């Protein structure tokens, strides 16, 4: 039986859809999982409103889409080694976590295919998450640019964020409520093709992001900088961006292989709490 009770409603932006007609606090059928996976590949970001979920529900849902990914630098919650908390206290002065465009853990040898975020406490203002569509950005490039970047590899590293002198290192706000473990491991680099062929859809996407890409193999730092800035200008153009507004008990899943995302602030004085899992790549 097809999972015809599942309703998928596109956001109207370049990416993203809302999914209703399914209860994520219960085990899903194979047909339901297949329908959600198809919608995920079609829309890149899926939002499931009104889904109160326990830790076990979140873990079970995540594993329908693959094994858990490996989450470095951030301590998991007690008793649940694959769930991390993305949180900010109402009084917190530390910078908003993840408030720069990135694709999760893109510096890993095999970056996570997906990330799942479940909202527990959402602020009444601000705290939106932005997403952009790496397929649409690639397709919008000129033929000259497509030829120029074909075969080039970007050098990814976690250093800017997680090295001892990175954003979340020694100089970080002392009142940060997340437990982030900056380390020398963040200095490692890994190169990935700028033009990534998505392993499930076969479509080409731009796979770069300013959070983790340092430079481009074979180019001077200056040439790499100008090339990346030009590509980011397209990728982050509002034509290709979806601004996600949260409600409590909303589950969001995104495809890291063909999107970038970033947190936004604007909610000082209010708490925000999310639980997060990752799905291993590719
Ligand atoms: C993340 C992330 C964005 C947000 O958890 O990977 O980037 O809005 N979060 O909290
Ligand atoms: Mn992220």
Coordinates of C-alpha atoms and ligand atoms in Angstrom, one line a residue:
X1 CA 0.0 0.0 0.0
X2 CA 1.4 3.4 -0.9
X3 CA 1.8 6.0 1.9
X4 CA -0.9 8.2 0.3
X5 CA -1.9 9.7 3.6
X6 CA 1.5 11.6 3.7
X7 CA 1.0 15.1 2.4
X8 CA 4.0 17.0 1.0
X9 CA 3.5 20.8 0.5
X10 CA 6.4 22.7 -1.1
X11 CA 7.4 25.9 0.6
X12 CA 7.3 27.9 -2.7
X13 CA 11.0 28.8 -2.2
X14 CA 13.8 27.1 -4.2
X15 CA 13.9 24.3 -1.7
X16 CA 12.0 22.9 1.3
X17 CA 8.6 21.2 1.9
X18 CA 6.2 20.7 4.8
X19 CA 5.2 17.1 5.5
X20 CA 2.0 16.2 7.3
X21 CA -0.2 13.1 7.7
X22 CA 2.4 11.0 9.6
X23 CA 3.1 10.5 13.3
X24 CA 6.9 10.4 14.0
X25 CA 6.4 9.2 17.6
X26 CA 5.4 5.8 16.1
X27 CA 7.4 3.3 14.1
X28 CA 6.9 4.0 10.3
X29 CA 6.1 1.5 7.6
X30 CA 8.6 0.8 4.8
X31 CA 6.2 2.7 2.4
X32 CA 6.1 5.7 4.7
X33 CA 9.9 5.8 4.9
X34 CA 10.2 5.5 1.1
X35 CA 7.7 8.3 0.6
X36 CA 9.7 10.5 3.0
X37 CA 13.0 9.7 1.4
X38 CA 11.6 10.5 -2.0
X39 CA 10.2 13.9 -0.7
X40 CA 13.6 14.6 0.9
X41 CA 15.5 14.0 -2.4
X42 CA 13.0 16.1 -4.3
X43 CA 12.8 19.0 -1.8
X44 CA 16.2 18.9 0.1
X45 CA 14.7 20.2 3.3
X46 CA 11.6 18.7 5.0
X47 CA 9.7 20.2 7.9
X48 CA 7.3 18.1 10.0
X49 CA 5.2 20.4 12.2
X50 CA 3.5 19.3 15.4
X51 CA 5.7 16.2 16.2
X52 CA 6.3 15.9 19.9
X53 CA 9.1 13.3 20.1
X54 CA 11.1 11.5 22.8
X55 CA 14.9 10.9 22.4
X56 CA 14.1 7.3 21.4
X57 CA 11.6 8.5 18.8
X58 CA 14.3 10.8 17.3
X59 CA 16.9 8.0 17.3
X60 CA 14.4 5.6 15.6
X61 CA 13.4 8.2 13.0
X62 CA 17.0 9.0 12.2
X63 CA 18.0 5.4 11.6
X64 CA 15.3 4.9 8.9
X65 CA 17.6 7.1 6.7
X66 CA 21.0 5.5 7.5
X67 CA 23.4 4.8 10.4
X68 CA 24.2 7.7 12.7
X69 CA 27.0 10.0 11.6
X70 CA 30.1 10.8 13.7
X71 CA 29.7 14.2 15.5
X72 CA 33.1 15.6 16.5
X73 CA 33.7 18.6 18.8
X74 CA 30.3 18.7 20.5
X75 CA 29.4 16.5 23.5
X76 CA 26.3 14.4 23.2
X77 CA 23.6 14.4 25.9
X78 CA 23.9 11.9 28.7
X79 CA 22.8 8.4 27.8
X80 CA 22.2 9.2 24.1
X81 CA 25.6 9.3 22.3
X82 CA 24.1 10.3 19.0
X83 CA 22.0 13.3 20.2
X84 CA 23.5 16.7 20.6
X85 CA 21.8 19.8 21.9
X86 CA 21.9 23.1 20.0
X87 CA 21.0 25.5 22.7
X88 CA 21.2 29.1 23.8
X89 CA 20.1 30.5 27.1
X90 CA 17.9 33.6 27.4
X91 CA 20.7 35.5 29.1
X92 CA 23.5 34.1 26.9
X93 CA 26.0 36.6 25.5
X94 CA 28.1 34.1 23.5
X95 CA 27.7 34.3 19.7
X96 CA 24.8 32.4 18.0
X97 CA 26.1 28.9 17.2
X98 CA 26.4 28.0 13.5
X99 CA 25.5 31.5 12.3
X100 CA 27.6 31.3 9.1
X101 CA 26.8 29.4 5.9
X102 CA 28.0 25.8 6.1
X103 CA 27.2 22.2 5.3
X104 CA 27.5 20.0 8.4
X105 CA 31.0 18.5 9.0
X106 CA 32.0 18.9 5.3
X107 CA 35.6 18.6 6.4
X108 CA 35.1 14.9 7.2
X109 CA 36.3 12.2 4.8
X110 CA 32.7 11.1 4.4
X111 CA 30.5 14.1 5.5
X112 CA 27.0 13.3 6.8
X113 CA 24.3 12.8 4.2
X114 CA 21.7 14.5 6.4
X115 CA 21.1 16.3 9.6
X116 CA 17.9 16.2 11.7
X117 CA 17.0 18.9 14.1
X118 CA 14.0 18.7 16.5
X119 CA 12.8 21.9 18.2
X120 CA 12.1 21.8 21.9
X121 CA 12.0 25.5 22.7
X122 CA 11.7 28.1 20.0
X123 CA 12.0 31.9 20.7
X124 CA 9.0 34.1 19.8
X125 CA 11.2 36.2 17.5
X126 CA 14.3 35.4 15.5
X127 CA 16.2 32.1 15.4
X128 CA 15.2 31.2 11.9
X129 CA 17.4 28.8 9.9
X130 CA 18.4 29.7 6.3
X131 CA 19.0 27.0 3.7
X132 CA 20.2 27.3 0.1
X133 CA 19.9 25.0 -2.9
X134 CA 23.3 23.8 -4.3
X135 CA 21.7 22.2 -7.4
X136 CA 19.9 25.4 -8.4
X137 CA 23.0 27.5 -7.8
X138 CA 25.1 25.1 -10.0
X139 CA 22.5 25.2 -12.7
X140 CA 22.5 29.0 -12.7
X141 CA 26.2 29.2 -13.4
X142 CA 27.4 30.3 -16.9
X143 CA 28.8 27.5 -19.1
X144 CA 32.2 29.2 -18.7
X145 CA 32.1 29.0 -15.0
X146 CA 30.8 25.4 -15.1
X147 CA 33.8 24.5 -17.3
X148 CA 36.2 26.4 -15.0
X149 CA 35.2 24.6 -11.8
X150 CA 34.7 21.1 -13.3
X151 CA 37.4 18.9 -11.7
X152 CA 38.5 21.4 -9.1
X153 CA 38.6 20.4 -5.4
X154 CA 38.0 22.6 -2.4
X155 CA 40.0 22.1 0.7
X156 CA 37.7 21.8 3.8
X157 CA 38.8 22.2 7.4
X158 CA 37.1 22.8 10.8
X159 CA 39.8 25.1 11.9
X160 CA 38.0 28.4 11.6
X161 CA 35.3 27.1 14.0
X162 CA 36.8 24.4 16.2
X163 CA 40.6 24.9 16.3
X164 CA 42.0 26.1 19.7
X165 CA 42.1 29.6 18.3
X166 CA 38.9 29.2 16.3
X167 CA 35.5 30.8 16.9
X168 CA 34.6 28.2 19.5
X169 CA 38.1 27.9 20.9
X170 CA 39.9 29.7 23.7
X171 CA 38.5 33.1 23.0
X172 CA 34.9 32.0 22.9
X173 CA 32.2 33.6 25.1
X174 CA 32.6 32.2 28.6
X175 CA 28.8 31.8 29.0
X176 CA 28.2 29.5 26.1
X177 CA 25.7 26.9 27.2
X178 CA 26.7 24.3 24.5
X179 CA 29.6 22.0 25.4
X180 CA 32.0 22.5 22.5
X181 CA 35.4 20.8 22.6
X182 CA 37.8 22.8 20.4
X183 CA 40.9 20.7 19.4
X184 CA 44.0 20.4 17.3
X185 CA 42.0 17.8 15.2
X186 CA 40.3 20.7 13.6
X187 CA 43.5 21.6 11.7
X188 CA 43.2 18.5 9.5
X189 CA 42.1 19.1 5.9
X190 CA 40.1 17.1 3.4
X191 CA 39.5 18.0 -0.2
X192 CA 36.2 17.4 -2.0
X193 CA 35.1 18.2 -5.6
X194 CA 33.5 21.6 -5.9
X195 CA 31.0 20.1 -8.3
X196 CA 29.5 17.2 -6.4
X197 CA 27.4 14.5 -8.1
X198 CA 24.7 13.6 -5.6
X199 CA 25.0 9.8 -5.0
X200 CA 21.3 9.3 -4.9
X201 CA 19.8 11.7 -7.5
X202 CA 22.8 11.9 -9.9
X203 CA 22.4 15.6 -10.1
X204 CA 25.3 18.1 -9.9
X205 CA 25.4 20.5 -6.9
X206 CA 27.9 23.1 -5.7
X207 CA 29.6 21.5 -2.6
X208 CA 31.4 24.4 -1.0
X209 CA 30.7 26.6 2.0
X210 CA 32.4 29.5 3.7
X211 CA 32.3 27.9 7.1
X212 CA 34.7 25.1 6.3
X213 CA 36.3 25.7 2.9
X214 CA 39.8 27.2 3.2
X215 CA 41.0 27.3 -0.4
X216 CA 41.0 25.5 -3.7
X217 CA 43.6 22.9 -4.7
X218 CA 45.9 24.1 -7.4
X219 CA 45.0 27.8 -7.1
X220 CA 46.8 30.6 -5.3
X221 CA 44.9 31.7 -2.1
X222 CA 44.0 34.9 -3.9
X223 CA 42.5 33.2 -6.9
X224 CA 40.7 30.7 -4.7
X225 CA 39.3 33.6 -2.6
X226 CA 37.9 35.4 -5.7
X227 CA 36.5 32.2 -7.2
X228 CA 34.8 31.2 -4.0
X229 CA 33.3 34.6 -3.3
X230 CA 31.9 34.6 -6.8
X231 CA 30.3 31.1 -6.3
X232 CA 29.0 32.1 -2.9
X233 CA 27.4 35.1 -4.4
X234 CA 25.3 32.8 -6.6
X235 CA 24.7 30.1 -4.0
X236 CA 23.5 32.5 -1.3
X237 CA 21.4 34.7 -3.6
X238 CA 17.9 35.0 -2.3
X239 CA 16.5 33.2 -5.3
X240 CA 18.0 30.0 -4.0
X241 CA 17.4 30.5 -0.2
X242 CA 14.6 29.3 2.0
X243 CA 14.1 30.9 5.4
X244 CA 12.8 28.4 7.9
X245 CA 10.6 29.6 10.8
X246 CA 10.3 27.3 13.7
X247 CA 7.6 26.2 16.0
X248 CA 8.0 24.0 19.1
X249 CA 8.0 20.2 18.3
X250 CA 8.9 20.6 14.7
X251 CA 11.3 18.1 13.1
X252 CA 13.5 19.3 10.2
X253 CA 15.7 17.1 8.1
X254 CA 18.1 18.4 5.4
X255 CA 20.4 16.9 2.8
X256 CA 24.0 18.1 3.4
X257 CA 25.1 16.8 0.0
X258 CA 23.3 19.5 -2.0
X259 CA 22.5 22.4 0.5
X260 CA 24.1 24.8 2.9
X261 CA 22.5 26.3 5.9
X262 CA 23.0 28.8 8.7
X263 CA 21.5 29.8 12.0
X264 CA 20.3 33.3 12.6
X265 CA 20.1 35.3 15.9
X266 CA 17.7 38.1 16.8
X267 CA 16.3 36.4 19.9
X268 CA 18.4 37.7 22.7
X269 CA 16.4 37.5 25.9
X270 CA 14.8 34.2 24.8
X271 CA 15.9 30.6 25.1
X272 CA 16.2 28.3 22.1
X273 CA 16.7 24.5 22.4
X274 CA 17.0 21.9 19.6
X275 CA 18.0 18.3 19.6
X276 CA 20.1 17.1 16.7
X277 CA 21.2 13.8 15.1
X278 CA 23.2 13.2 11.9
X279 CA 22.8 10.6 9.2
X280 CA 26.1 9.2 8.0
X281 CA 27.1 9.8 4.4
X282 CA 27.2 9.5 1.5
Ligands
LIG1 C1 23.2 22.7 13.1 C2 22.8 24.0 12.7 C3 21.2 25.8 12.8 C4 20.2 26.4 13.8 O1 22.6 22.2 14.1 O2 23.9 22.0 12.3 O3 23.5 24.5 11.8 O4 19.4 27.2 13.3 N1 21.8 24.6 13.3 O5 20.3 26.0 15.0
LIG2 MN1 24.8 23.0 10.8

